[in-house]
Amino acid sequence: MSDDPFAAAAAAGIHRLAIPTPFAVGRVNVYLIEDEPLTLVDAGPNSGTSLDELQRGIAGLGHALEDIGLVILTHQHIDHLGLIQLVATRSGADVAAIDVAVPCVQNFGEEAQADDDFARDVMLRHGIPEDVVTALQSVSRAFRAWGARVEVTRPLRDGEALELRERTLHVHHRPGHSPTDTIFHDRERRILIAADHLLKHISSNPLITRPRDDSGERPQALVTYLESLRATREMDAGLVLPGHGEPITDHRALIDERFALHERRAAKILRLIGERPRSAYEIAQALWGNIAVTQAYLTLSEVLGHVDVLLNDGRAREIERDGLSIFEVRGDTADRE
Ligand SMILES: [Zn+2]
């Protein structure tokens, strides 16, 4: 047995390059697939350091960035997408992405601003203090420089087969962590390129992202994510290649752990709002203390995700008080607690 957890992937011609990012998550996994065309899955954030490491990694495998013929985008987040256009421009590569990602990435600047405006409204509505919201928004604006717009030349449909010379990658849309998460399944080799849809060491945060339908409704990111996980659980895969950290060899056990974790959190939140009605921000503070301030949007997304589950199955209710959303248990549930 080799010590390299990615050895089995490399044997199948899929090479992991861990590219640095300025974000708390650490390095991002980019994959070079030695096939025809030479294919890169994600590219890392838009920075000189990341580009240097990407070029060095590709050169270490005996190729050059200019040889890349296809770049595949797994989802809209900037740690994965930032360098894609630069790679495509230098190499002349096609850029493939799920069709729903096309408007987000082609109008990157305006979309990012609209996302921030939406996030601001959500944070204020759920009780995050205005000064915290303002601080977070300036961080988000600064981080935007690590992204860049992407021109998609090869839009993909959910369920389609992407053919390379030596392999077929089945394309599956698995929204939840972001609305554009896409996974790529090599059925023959039982390899699944899953990006941030499934990570080994951390649970993928289902971030609340601006809906594209103008409904004004808060999208139920966790509910969507759990549905996506159920679909992935049914898939046949011996090796799952994630967007961060090490590969996963038993995705069903990991997905079951995630389901159990989410159930425990939902139960805990139900107990908290059983004590007294609370805003999502108050719930986040009770669960995570100061992290609810420094990582306000992340923790808010997590709380609202669980609250959505409780609202959907009738265990909780959302009421409005002075423009704030407050959550409380439904009477019949409170009696049973
Ligand atoms: Zn992501």
XYZ file of C-alpha atoms and ligand atoms in Angstrom:
338
model
C 0.000 0.000 0.000
C 1.244 3.434 -0.906
C 1.203 6.218 1.696
C -0.225 8.634 -0.841
C -4.004 8.642 -0.346
C -4.354 9.888 -3.918
C -2.306 7.003 -5.418
C -5.389 5.154 -6.692
C -6.583 8.307 -8.461
C -3.135 8.899 -9.969
C -3.132 5.311 -11.254
C -6.337 6.218 -13.116
C -4.648 9.310 -14.583
C -6.255 11.788 -12.181
C -3.646 13.853 -10.357
C -4.411 15.993 -7.326
C -2.739 19.403 -7.087
C -3.283 21.192 -3.750
C -3.350 24.908 -4.561
C -3.057 27.548 -1.804
C -5.976 29.866 -1.020
C -6.246 32.869 1.321
C -9.341 31.321 2.947
C -9.832 29.514 6.262
C -10.478 26.246 4.421
C -6.792 26.059 3.383
C -5.708 24.531 0.097
C -8.101 23.631 -2.685
C -7.820 20.368 -4.633
C -7.475 20.845 -8.368
C -7.321 17.706 -10.533
C -5.355 17.211 -13.732
C -6.813 14.383 -15.811
C -4.295 12.893 -18.242
C -6.571 12.147 -21.136
C -7.488 13.631 -24.465
C -8.072 16.519 -24.125
C -5.777 17.165 -21.160
C -8.349 18.243 -18.572
C -8.177 20.409 -15.477
C -10.966 20.251 -12.869
C -11.145 23.669 -11.152
C -8.110 25.959 -11.098
C -7.746 27.629 -7.705
C -8.163 31.258 -6.646
C -6.980 34.176 -8.741
C -3.555 34.974 -7.262
C 0.058 34.910 -8.426
C 1.030 32.403 -5.726
C -1.746 30.039 -6.745
C -0.874 30.354 -10.438
C 2.817 29.616 -9.699
C 1.906 26.494 -7.759
C -0.569 25.378 -10.399
C 2.026 25.748 -13.160
C 4.670 23.980 -11.090
C 2.286 21.133 -10.319
C 1.329 20.658 -13.964
C 5.008 20.823 -15.018
C 5.865 18.217 -12.358
C 3.528 15.828 -14.175
C 5.290 16.464 -17.476
C 2.756 18.844 -19.005
C 2.371 22.574 -19.448
C -0.544 24.828 -18.626
C -0.679 25.688 -22.346
C -1.413 22.001 -23.166
C -4.730 22.003 -21.312
C -7.652 21.465 -23.671
C -10.570 21.463 -21.254
C -11.232 23.109 -17.891
C -14.190 21.856 -15.851
C -15.795 24.033 -13.166
C -17.324 22.169 -10.215
C -19.141 25.166 -8.669
C -19.227 28.934 -8.407
C -17.027 29.502 -5.335
C -13.972 31.680 -5.886
C -11.402 29.318 -4.356
C -12.230 26.933 -7.241
C -13.005 29.362 -10.039
C -10.558 32.301 -9.794
C -7.890 31.121 -12.245
C -10.149 29.345 -14.743
C -10.386 32.159 -17.287
C -6.658 32.797 -17.127
C -5.910 29.116 -17.796
C -8.458 29.056 -20.638
C -7.051 32.205 -22.212
C -3.439 30.982 -22.076
C -4.197 27.477 -23.322
C -7.183 28.067 -25.586
C -9.018 25.399 -23.550
C -12.767 24.960 -23.585
C -14.499 25.727 -20.289
C -17.232 23.314 -19.211
C -19.741 24.086 -16.440
C -23.274 23.083 -15.537
C -25.772 25.291 -17.387
C -27.158 26.851 -14.180
C -23.665 28.178 -13.366
C -23.297 30.069 -16.639
C -25.093 33.302 -15.659
C -23.350 33.377 -12.226
C -19.831 33.063 -13.566
C -20.143 35.029 -16.786
C -21.308 38.147 -14.925
C -19.055 37.538 -11.944
C -18.764 41.151 -10.682
C -22.445 42.098 -10.760
C -23.494 38.695 -9.466
C -21.104 38.928 -6.521
C -22.495 42.353 -5.633
C -26.088 41.097 -5.856
C -25.128 38.102 -3.663
C -23.671 40.467 -1.058
C -26.797 42.654 -1.097
C -28.959 39.572 -0.580
C -26.697 38.323 2.241
C -26.936 41.741 3.934
C -30.750 41.596 3.977
C -30.735 38.029 5.314
C -28.244 38.870 8.081
C -30.156 41.955 9.244
C -33.487 40.136 9.153
C -32.081 37.365 11.359
C -30.653 39.610 14.035
C -26.983 40.107 13.146
C -25.962 43.581 14.360
C -25.456 46.210 11.681
C -21.759 46.809 12.498
C -20.996 43.093 12.134
C -22.845 43.014 8.806
C -20.900 46.035 7.537
C -17.567 44.494 8.548
C -18.417 41.183 6.873
C -19.459 42.944 3.688
C -16.113 44.701 3.380
C -14.290 41.390 3.875
C -16.452 39.857 1.156
C -15.724 42.756 -1.208
C -11.987 42.358 -0.629
C -12.168 38.598 -1.270
C -13.839 39.228 -4.616
C -10.394 39.970 -6.083
C -9.625 36.220 -5.798
C -12.461 35.502 -8.230
C -12.843 36.468 -11.882
C -15.438 36.121 -14.598
C -15.462 32.916 -16.614
C -16.615 32.475 -20.204
C -18.266 29.050 -20.418
C -17.835 27.552 -23.906
C -19.258 24.115 -23.089
C -22.435 24.328 -20.947
C -23.314 20.936 -19.406
C -26.724 19.498 -18.669
C -27.586 17.447 -15.593
C -27.344 13.773 -16.557
C -25.222 14.254 -19.659
C -22.094 12.255 -20.423
C -18.880 14.191 -20.940
C -16.671 12.085 -23.192
C -12.893 12.166 -23.018
C -10.884 9.740 -25.164
C -10.241 7.233 -22.362
C -13.197 7.815 -20.077
C -16.759 9.043 -19.742
C -17.689 11.440 -16.959
C -21.378 11.461 -16.075
C -22.470 14.924 -15.028
C -24.804 15.296 -12.026
C -26.099 18.558 -10.587
C -26.010 18.309 -6.765
C -26.998 21.724 -5.368
C -26.763 22.497 -1.653
C -23.268 23.629 -0.696
C -23.788 26.097 -3.553
C -26.598 26.246 -6.129
C -24.212 25.115 -8.887
C -22.440 22.106 -7.309
C -21.739 19.507 -9.960
C -20.166 16.078 -9.570
C -18.504 13.954 -12.245
C -18.802 10.176 -12.149
C -16.547 7.718 -13.938
C -18.785 4.645 -13.564
C -16.303 2.273 -15.146
C -13.529 3.139 -12.667
C -15.980 3.857 -9.806
C -14.391 7.259 -9.267
C -16.476 10.274 -8.310
C -15.092 13.801 -8.545
C -17.282 15.469 -5.934
C -15.570 18.812 -5.150
C -17.198 20.469 -2.116
C -20.381 18.394 -2.265
C -18.736 15.892 0.092
C -15.650 16.562 2.221
C -14.035 14.117 4.613
C -12.893 16.255 7.557
C -15.476 19.033 7.595
C -19.161 19.044 6.807
C -19.846 21.055 3.641
C -21.630 24.237 4.615
C -24.857 24.654 2.711
C -24.563 28.406 2.228
C -27.703 30.413 1.727
C -27.290 31.855 -1.736
C -29.442 34.394 -3.526
C -32.327 32.737 -5.393
C -32.320 33.343 -9.142
C -36.108 33.400 -9.510
C -36.886 36.795 -7.884
C -39.308 35.039 -5.530
C -37.693 36.768 -2.563
C -38.022 33.450 -0.726
C -35.099 32.286 1.347
C -33.715 29.224 -0.451
C -33.612 26.103 1.737
C -29.942 25.306 1.221
C -29.640 22.504 3.803
C -32.888 20.830 2.716
C -31.618 20.911 -0.886
C -28.225 19.634 0.245
C -29.690 16.670 2.146
C -31.682 15.693 -0.972
C -28.498 15.873 -3.036
C -26.633 13.726 -0.489
C -29.385 11.095 -0.652
C -28.920 10.890 -4.433
C -25.135 10.618 -4.100
C -25.489 7.929 -1.442
C -27.093 5.671 -4.079
C -24.135 5.990 -6.437
C -21.487 3.344 -6.933
C -18.080 4.792 -6.081
C -14.960 3.246 -4.610
C -13.130 6.563 -4.511
C -14.542 10.049 -4.021
C -12.251 12.971 -4.833
C -13.133 16.078 -2.804
C -12.443 19.788 -3.308
C -10.449 20.010 -0.065
C -8.522 17.426 1.949
C -8.219 13.691 1.483
C -10.168 11.262 -0.684
C -13.145 9.299 0.648
C -13.328 5.535 0.225
C -16.655 4.882 1.967
C -18.998 7.650 0.900
C -22.116 5.911 2.243
C -20.753 5.741 5.799
C -19.633 9.378 5.590
C -23.009 10.532 4.273
C -24.745 8.613 7.096
C -22.482 10.422 9.598
C -23.521 13.736 8.060
C -27.217 12.813 8.310
C -26.730 11.916 12.006
C -24.840 15.168 12.676
C -27.597 17.233 11.082
C -30.252 15.435 13.120
C -28.369 16.123 16.352
C -28.025 19.815 15.479
C -31.704 20.153 14.593
C -32.644 18.527 17.943
C -30.341 20.920 19.795
C -31.878 23.931 18.060
C -35.353 22.659 18.869
C -34.348 22.529 22.556
C -32.951 26.088 22.395
C -36.117 27.578 20.936
C -38.120 25.443 23.379
C -36.455 27.387 26.229
C -37.588 30.658 24.645
C -38.195 32.034 21.141
C -34.916 33.153 19.547
C -33.590 34.759 16.366
C -31.243 32.712 14.195
C -28.351 34.867 15.401
C -29.200 34.126 19.040
C -29.333 30.421 18.215
C -25.936 30.635 16.518
C -24.446 32.410 19.551
C -25.853 29.811 21.904
C -24.320 27.051 19.763
C -20.969 28.548 18.821
C -20.309 31.669 20.916
C -17.954 34.157 19.270
C -17.696 32.138 16.036
C -21.262 33.306 15.410
C -19.791 36.815 15.120
C -16.564 36.183 13.184
C -18.197 33.647 10.849
C -21.648 35.186 11.008
C -22.911 34.274 7.544
C -21.613 30.714 7.686
C -23.135 30.007 11.081
C -26.358 31.809 10.159
C -26.655 29.630 7.037
C -26.154 26.548 9.176
C -28.791 27.567 11.735
C -31.332 28.564 9.095
C -30.732 25.269 7.318
C -31.749 23.322 10.414
C -34.591 25.688 11.162
C -35.912 25.028 7.634
C -35.988 21.300 8.413
C -37.924 22.035 11.647
C -40.314 24.412 9.863
C -40.962 21.933 7.039
C -41.877 19.086 9.361
C -44.027 21.316 11.553
C -41.886 21.300 14.702
C -41.120 25.045 14.644
C -42.694 28.247 13.438
C -41.279 31.568 12.215
C -42.827 34.756 13.562
C -41.977 38.383 12.868
C -41.178 40.831 15.617
C -40.085 44.410 14.790
C -38.815 43.344 11.361
C -36.845 40.443 12.846
C -37.505 36.757 12.260
C -37.941 34.823 15.490
C -38.285 31.079 15.771
C -40.384 29.218 18.321
C -41.593 25.669 18.793
C -45.080 24.791 17.632
C -47.397 24.411 20.606
C -48.105 20.704 20.178
C -44.360 19.983 19.983
C -43.617 22.104 23.063
C -46.083 20.036 25.092
C -44.273 16.854 24.180
C -40.789 18.184 25.012
Zn -17.264 25.679 -2.247
